[in-house]
mmCIF file of N, CA and C in Angstrom:
data_model
loop_
_atom_site.group_PDB
_atom_site.id
_atom_site.type_symbol
_atom_site.label_atom_id
_atom_site.label_comp_id
_atom_site.label_asym_id
_atom_site.label_seq_id
_atom_site.Cartn_x
_atom_site.Cartn_y
_atom_site.Cartn_z
ATOM 1 N N MET F 12 118.238 348.856 246.883
ATOM 2 C CA MET F 12 118.475 347.686 246.076
ATOM 3 C C MET F 12 117.775 346.501 246.732
ATOM 4 N N LEU F 13 116.864 345.897 246.033
ATOM 5 C CA LEU F 13 116.031 344.836 246.583
ATOM 6 C C LEU F 13 116.772 343.545 246.885
ATOM 7 N N ALA F 14 117.894 343.325 246.265
ATOM 8 C CA ALA F 14 118.622 342.068 246.463
ATOM 9 C C ALA F 14 119.147 341.889 247.882
ATOM 10 N N TRP F 15 119.355 342.971 248.618
ATOM 11 C CA TRP F 15 119.921 342.852 249.962
ATOM 12 C C TRP F 15 119.062 342.008 250.886
ATOM 13 N N VAL F 16 117.758 341.953 250.671
ATOM 14 C CA VAL F 16 116.896 341.190 251.579
ATOM 15 C C VAL F 16 116.898 339.702 251.272
ATOM 16 N N CYS F 17 117.546 339.286 250.193
ATOM 17 C CA CYS F 17 117.587 337.879 249.809
ATOM 18 C C CYS F 17 118.736 337.168 250.516
ATOM 19 N N ASP F 18 118.464 335.975 251.014
ATOM 20 C CA ASP F 18 119.506 335.189 251.669
ATOM 21 C C ASP F 18 120.398 334.473 250.661
ATOM 22 N N LEU F 19 119.807 333.977 249.588
ATOM 23 C CA LEU F 19 120.538 333.270 248.537
ATOM 24 C C LEU F 19 120.144 333.879 247.199
ATOM 25 N N ILE F 20 121.127 334.123 246.353
ATOM 26 C CA ILE F 20 120.851 334.766 245.072
ATOM 27 C C ILE F 20 121.530 334.024 243.938
ATOM 28 N N VAL F 21 120.743 333.657 242.922
ATOM 29 C CA VAL F 21 121.269 333.178 241.649
ATOM 30 C C VAL F 21 120.987 334.300 240.662
ATOM 31 N N ALA F 22 122.033 334.876 240.107
ATOM 32 C CA ALA F 22 121.881 335.973 239.152
ATOM 33 C C ALA F 22 122.084 335.458 237.736
ATOM 34 N N SER F 23 121.331 336.008 236.817
ATOM 35 C CA SER F 23 121.549 335.637 235.414
ATOM 36 C C SER F 23 122.855 336.272 234.952
ATOM 37 N N ASP F 24 123.481 335.657 233.982
ATOM 38 C CA ASP F 24 124.783 336.133 233.525
ATOM 39 C C ASP F 24 124.721 337.518 232.889
ATOM 40 N N ASP F 25 123.528 337.968 232.538
ATOM 41 C CA ASP F 25 123.391 339.311 231.970
ATOM 42 C C ASP F 25 122.798 340.316 232.957
ATOM 43 N N ALA F 26 122.685 339.924 234.225
ATOM 44 C CA ALA F 26 122.116 340.802 235.246
ATOM 45 C C ALA F 26 123.113 341.876 235.667
ATOM 46 N N PHE F 27 122.579 342.928 236.235
ATOM 47 C CA PHE F 27 123.409 343.950 236.855
ATOM 48 C C PHE F 27 122.710 344.413 238.123
ATOM 49 N N PHE F 28 123.475 345.016 239.004
ATOM 50 C CA PHE F 28 122.948 345.541 240.256
ATOM 51 C C PHE F 28 123.266 347.025 240.288
ATOM 52 N N GLN F 29 122.321 347.784 240.808
ATOM 53 C CA GLN F 29 122.496 349.223 240.857
ATOM 54 C C GLN F 29 121.679 349.770 242.011
ATOM 55 N N ASP F 30 122.183 350.787 242.650
ATOM 56 C CA ASP F 30 121.445 351.430 243.730
ATOM 57 C C ASP F 30 121.414 352.927 243.456
ATOM 58 N N PRO F 31 120.394 353.385 242.766
ATOM 59 C CA PRO F 31 120.338 354.789 242.370
ATOM 60 C C PRO F 31 119.679 355.716 243.395
ATOM 61 N N VAL F 32 119.384 355.231 244.601
ATOM 62 C CA VAL F 32 118.617 356.057 245.540
ATOM 63 C C VAL F 32 119.333 357.341 245.935
ATOM 64 N N ASN F 33 120.648 357.339 245.982
ATOM 65 C CA ASN F 33 121.356 358.561 246.340
ATOM 66 C C ASN F 33 121.103 359.643 245.299
ATOM 67 N N ARG F 34 121.073 359.255 244.033
ATOM 68 C CA ARG F 34 120.806 360.239 242.977
ATOM 69 C C ARG F 34 119.370 360.750 243.045
ATOM 70 N N MET F 35 118.484 359.948 243.629
ATOM 71 C CA MET F 35 117.088 360.376 243.781
ATOM 72 C C MET F 35 116.904 361.204 245.050
ATOM 73 N N GLY F 36 117.930 361.255 245.893
ATOM 74 C CA GLY F 36 117.862 362.053 247.096
ATOM 75 C C GLY F 36 117.153 361.403 248.263
ATOM 76 N N ILE F 37 117.022 360.062 248.234
ATOM 77 C CA ILE F 37 116.304 359.387 249.313
ATOM 78 C C ILE F 37 117.057 358.169 249.850
ATOM 79 N N PRO F 38 118.353 358.285 250.136
ATOM 80 C CA PRO F 38 119.058 357.120 250.663
ATOM 81 C C PRO F 38 118.542 356.747 252.044
ATOM 82 N N GLY F 39 118.579 355.473 252.340
ATOM 83 C CA GLY F 39 118.113 355.010 253.631
ATOM 84 C C GLY F 39 118.984 353.890 254.141
ATOM 85 N N VAL F 40 118.403 352.703 254.169
ATOM 86 C CA VAL F 40 119.092 351.538 254.718
ATOM 87 C C VAL F 40 120.349 351.185 253.923
ATOM 88 N N GLU F 41 120.444 351.669 252.702
ATOM 89 C CA GLU F 41 121.616 351.374 251.874
ATOM 90 C C GLU F 41 122.917 351.761 252.561
ATOM 91 N N TYR F 42 122.886 352.823 253.324
ATOM 92 C CA TYR F 42 124.107 353.253 254.009
ATOM 93 C C TYR F 42 124.635 352.174 254.944
ATOM 94 N N PHE F 43 123.747 351.359 255.464
ATOM 95 C CA PHE F 43 124.149 350.324 256.405
ATOM 96 C C PHE F 43 124.386 348.985 255.706
ATOM 97 N N ALA F 44 123.573 348.648 254.732
ATOM 98 C CA ALA F 44 123.650 347.343 254.080
ATOM 99 C C ALA F 44 124.899 347.184 253.222
ATOM 100 N N HIS F 45 125.232 348.176 252.436
ATOM 101 C CA HIS F 45 126.362 348.044 251.515
ATOM 102 C C HIS F 45 127.667 347.753 252.244
ATOM 103 N N GLY F 46 127.863 348.398 253.366
ATOM 104 C CA GLY F 46 129.095 348.197 254.122
ATOM 105 C C GLY F 46 129.249 346.798 254.698
ATOM 106 N N HIS F 47 128.144 346.095 254.860
ATOM 107 C CA HIS F 47 128.206 344.716 255.368
ATOM 108 C C HIS F 47 128.416 343.704 254.250
ATOM 109 N N GLU F 48 128.006 344.053 253.061
ATOM 110 C CA GLU F 48 128.063 343.115 251.946
ATOM 111 C C GLU F 48 129.271 343.295 251.039
ATOM 112 N N LEU F 49 129.843 344.472 251.029
ATOM 113 C CA LEU F 49 130.921 344.793 250.095
ATOM 114 C C LEU F 49 132.136 345.351 250.834
ATOM 115 N N PRO F 50 133.320 345.266 250.204
ATOM 116 C CA PRO F 50 134.485 345.948 250.778
ATOM 117 C C PRO F 50 134.197 347.453 250.885
ATOM 118 N N PRO F 51 134.764 348.143 251.870
ATOM 119 C CA PRO F 51 134.422 349.541 252.109
ATOM 120 C C PRO F 51 134.516 350.471 250.898
ATOM 121 N N ARG F 52 135.607 350.432 250.156
ATOM 122 C CA ARG F 52 135.752 351.339 249.002
ATOM 123 C C ARG F 52 134.740 351.020 247.902
ATOM 124 N N ILE F 53 134.484 349.749 247.709
ATOM 125 C CA ILE F 53 133.511 349.339 246.692
ATOM 126 C C ILE F 53 132.112 349.774 247.123
ATOM 127 N N ALA F 54 131.814 349.595 248.405
ATOM 128 C CA ALA F 54 130.502 349.996 248.937
ATOM 129 C C ALA F 54 130.281 351.489 248.766
ATOM 130 N N LYS F 55 131.306 352.281 249.062
ATOM 131 C CA LYS F 55 131.171 353.731 248.929
ATOM 132 C C LYS F 55 130.924 354.134 247.483
ATOM 133 N N ALA F 56 131.695 353.566 246.575
ATOM 134 C CA ALA F 56 131.513 353.890 245.161
ATOM 135 C C ALA F 56 130.139 353.438 244.675
ATOM 136 N N PHE F 57 129.732 352.253 245.078
ATOM 137 C CA PHE F 57 128.439 351.716 244.659
ATOM 138 C C PHE F 57 127.310 352.624 245.141
ATOM 139 N N LEU F 58 127.394 353.073 246.369
ATOM 140 C CA LEU F 58 126.358 353.913 246.954
ATOM 141 C C LEU F 58 126.395 355.335 246.397
ATOM 142 N N LEU F 59 127.562 355.936 246.373
ATOM 143 C CA LEU F 59 127.649 357.352 246.022
ATOM 144 C C LEU F 59 127.555 357.636 244.532
ATOM 145 N N LEU F 60 128.015 356.697 243.704
ATOM 146 C CA LEU F 60 128.007 356.935 242.263
ATOM 147 C C LEU F 60 126.784 356.371 241.566
ATOM 148 N N GLY F 61 126.155 355.374 242.153
ATOM 149 C CA GLY F 61 124.948 354.794 241.568
ATOM 150 C C GLY F 61 125.178 354.084 240.245
ATOM 151 N N GLU F 62 126.392 353.606 240.020
ATOM 152 C CA GLU F 62 126.694 352.929 238.757
ATOM 153 C C GLU F 62 126.289 351.457 238.806
ATOM 154 N N ARG F 63 126.152 350.869 237.633
ATOM 155 C CA ARG F 63 125.788 349.457 237.528
ATOM 156 C C ARG F 63 126.973 348.561 237.870
ATOM 157 N N MET F 64 126.667 347.448 238.549
ATOM 158 C CA MET F 64 127.672 346.430 238.824
ATOM 159 C C MET F 64 127.226 345.154 238.105
ATOM 160 N N PRO F 65 128.003 344.678 237.133
ATOM 161 C CA PRO F 65 127.637 343.443 236.428
ATOM 162 C C PRO F 65 127.613 342.247 237.377
ATOM 163 N N ALA F 66 126.845 341.247 237.032
ATOM 164 C CA ALA F 66 126.685 340.057 237.866
ATOM 165 C C ALA F 66 128.028 339.400 238.190
ATOM 166 N N GLN F 67 128.929 339.353 237.236
ATOM 167 C CA GLN F 67 130.235 338.715 237.471
ATOM 168 C C GLN F 67 131.009 339.432 238.574
ATOM 169 N N ARG F 68 130.983 340.745 238.558
ATOM 170 C CA ARG F 68 131.677 341.504 239.606
ATOM 171 C C ARG F 68 130.967 341.317 240.952
ATOM 172 N N ALA F 69 129.652 341.298 240.922
ATOM 173 C CA ALA F 69 128.880 341.066 242.149
ATOM 174 C C ALA F 69 129.220 339.699 242.742
ATOM 175 N N PHE F 70 129.411 338.709 241.897
ATOM 176 C CA PHE F 70 129.791 337.375 242.357
ATOM 177 C C PHE F 70 131.183 337.416 243.006
ATOM 178 N N GLN F 71 132.104 338.139 242.398
ATOM 179 C CA GLN F 71 133.464 338.244 242.942
ATOM 180 C C GLN F 71 133.464 338.850 244.346
ATOM 181 N N TYR F 72 132.540 339.758 244.614
ATOM 182 C CA TYR F 72 132.462 340.399 245.932
ATOM 183 C C TYR F 72 131.543 339.660 246.896
ATOM 184 N N GLY F 73 130.945 338.562 246.446
ATOM 185 C CA GLY F 73 130.083 337.788 247.331
ATOM 186 C C GLY F 73 128.661 338.294 247.447
ATOM 187 N N MET F 74 128.261 339.184 246.558
ATOM 188 C CA MET F 74 126.878 339.681 246.578
ATOM 189 C C MET F 74 125.886 338.623 246.122
ATOM 190 N N VAL F 75 126.313 337.752 245.233
ATOM 191 C CA VAL F 75 125.446 336.681 244.739
ATOM 192 C C VAL F 75 126.139 335.343 244.957
ATOM 193 N N ASN F 76 125.339 334.292 245.087
ATOM 194 C CA ASN F 76 125.895 332.965 245.332
ATOM 195 C C ASN F 76 126.327 332.262 244.059
ATOM 196 N N GLU F 77 125.562 332.466 243.000
ATOM 197 C CA GLU F 77 125.842 331.793 241.724
ATOM 198 C C GLU F 77 125.442 332.682 240.567
ATOM 199 N N ILE F 78 126.047 332.407 239.422
ATOM 200 C CA ILE F 78 125.650 333.037 238.170
ATOM 201 C C ILE F 78 125.287 331.916 237.215
ATOM 202 N N ALA F 79 124.183 332.110 236.501
ATOM 203 C CA ALA F 79 123.727 331.097 235.553
ATOM 204 C C ALA F 79 123.160 331.797 234.323
ATOM 205 N N PRO F 80 123.121 331.104 233.193
ATOM 206 C CA PRO F 80 122.457 331.679 232.024
ATOM 207 C C PRO F 80 120.997 331.989 232.380
ATOM 208 N N ALA F 81 120.489 333.073 231.876
ATOM 209 C CA ALA F 81 119.140 333.533 232.239
ATOM 210 C C ALA F 81 118.068 332.437 232.199
ATOM 211 N N PRO F 82 118.011 331.611 231.156
ATOM 212 C CA PRO F 82 116.941 330.607 231.117
ATOM 213 C C PRO F 82 117.034 329.541 232.216
ATOM 214 N N SER F 83 118.204 329.375 232.825
ATOM 215 C CA SER F 83 118.343 328.290 233.798
ATOM 216 C C SER F 83 118.445 328.763 235.253
ATOM 217 N N CYS F 84 118.194 330.036 235.532
ATOM 218 C CA CYS F 84 118.310 330.542 236.904
ATOM 219 C C CYS F 84 117.381 329.804 237.864
ATOM 220 N N ALA F 85 116.133 329.625 237.495
ATOM 221 C CA ALA F 85 115.179 328.929 238.377
ATOM 222 C C ALA F 85 115.606 327.482 238.590
ATOM 223 N N THR F 86 116.075 326.838 237.536
ATOM 224 C CA THR F 86 116.519 325.455 237.638
ATOM 225 C C THR F 86 117.728 325.335 238.550
ATOM 226 N N ARG F 87 118.631 326.305 238.477
ATOM 227 C CA ARG F 87 119.837 326.268 239.313
ATOM 228 C C ARG F 87 119.523 326.449 240.796
ATOM 229 N N SER F 88 118.494 327.213 241.100
ATOM 230 C CA SER F 88 118.165 327.472 242.501
ATOM 231 C C SER F 88 117.258 326.401 243.106
ATOM 232 N N ARG F 89 116.596 325.615 242.289
ATOM 233 C CA ARG F 89 115.652 324.607 242.793
ATOM 234 C C ARG F 89 116.275 323.596 243.762
ATOM 235 N N PRO F 90 117.484 323.100 243.546
ATOM 236 C CA PRO F 90 118.075 322.165 244.521
ATOM 237 C C PRO F 90 118.225 322.760 245.919
ATOM 238 N N TRP F 91 118.369 324.072 246.012
ATOM 239 C CA TRP F 91 118.483 324.700 247.324
ATOM 240 C C TRP F 91 117.226 324.490 248.147
ATOM 241 N N LEU F 92 116.084 324.394 247.468
ATOM 242 C CA LEU F 92 114.817 324.217 248.191
ATOM 243 C C LEU F 92 114.769 322.885 248.931
ATOM 244 N N THR F 93 115.418 321.881 248.389
ATOM 245 C CA THR F 93 115.406 320.577 249.057
ATOM 246 C C THR F 93 116.302 320.580 250.298
ATOM 247 N N LYS F 94 117.189 321.555 250.388
ATOM 248 C CA LYS F 94 118.086 321.660 251.532
ATOM 249 C C LYS F 94 117.608 322.711 252.529
ATOM 250 N N SER F 95 116.579 323.446 252.167
ATOM 251 C CA SER F 95 116.057 324.523 253.006
ATOM 252 C C SER F 95 115.084 323.978 254.030
ATOM 253 N N PRO F 96 114.769 324.787 255.055
ATOM 254 C CA PRO F 96 113.746 324.368 256.015
ATOM 255 C C PRO F 96 112.442 324.039 255.302
ATOM 256 N N PRO F 97 111.676 323.076 255.812
ATOM 257 C CA PRO F 97 110.423 322.679 255.155
ATOM 258 C C PRO F 97 109.462 323.833 254.913
ATOM 259 N N ALA F 98 109.399 324.793 255.813
ATOM 260 C CA ALA F 98 108.478 325.914 255.621
ATOM 261 C C ALA F 98 108.838 326.714 254.377
ATOM 262 N N LEU F 99 110.117 326.918 254.151
ATOM 263 C CA LEU F 99 110.557 327.651 252.983
ATOM 264 C C LEU F 99 110.262 326.863 251.716
ATOM 265 N N ALA F 100 110.561 325.587 251.734
ATOM 266 C CA ALA F 100 110.343 324.752 250.552
ATOM 267 C C ALA F 100 108.864 324.721 250.173
ATOM 268 N N SER F 101 107.972 324.619 251.154
ATOM 269 C CA SER F 101 106.545 324.568 250.827
ATOM 270 C C SER F 101 106.023 325.939 250.431
ATOM 271 N N ALA F 102 106.581 327.004 250.970
ATOM 272 C CA ALA F 102 106.109 328.345 250.640
ATOM 273 C C ALA F 102 106.469 328.737 249.223
ATOM 274 N N THR F 103 107.564 328.214 248.699
ATOM 275 C CA THR F 103 108.012 328.584 247.371
ATOM 276 C C THR F 103 107.615 327.556 246.316
ATOM 277 N N GLY F 104 107.041 326.472 246.766
ATOM 278 C CA GLY F 104 106.452 325.443 245.974
ATOM 279 C C GLY F 104 107.147 324.927 244.821
#
């Protein structure tokens, strides 16, 4: 799941998160990442079952920082750039 490498996440209200690598037979770092981001039972189910987690549930578990309507996700995250280190703000322009 690519979201784990993000420090701050604004998810659209219609987004979902899923980690299907176990079903593909190639689990890797997921075994370590899920346990740090989610409660243990939720992490196990998320990893082993590969089911979708809606954005609202992900927010409840702290996987995402904010939820916004899809058209305004970029606008919602833009203020964070003014509070971020200058290198990050200039890199994301």
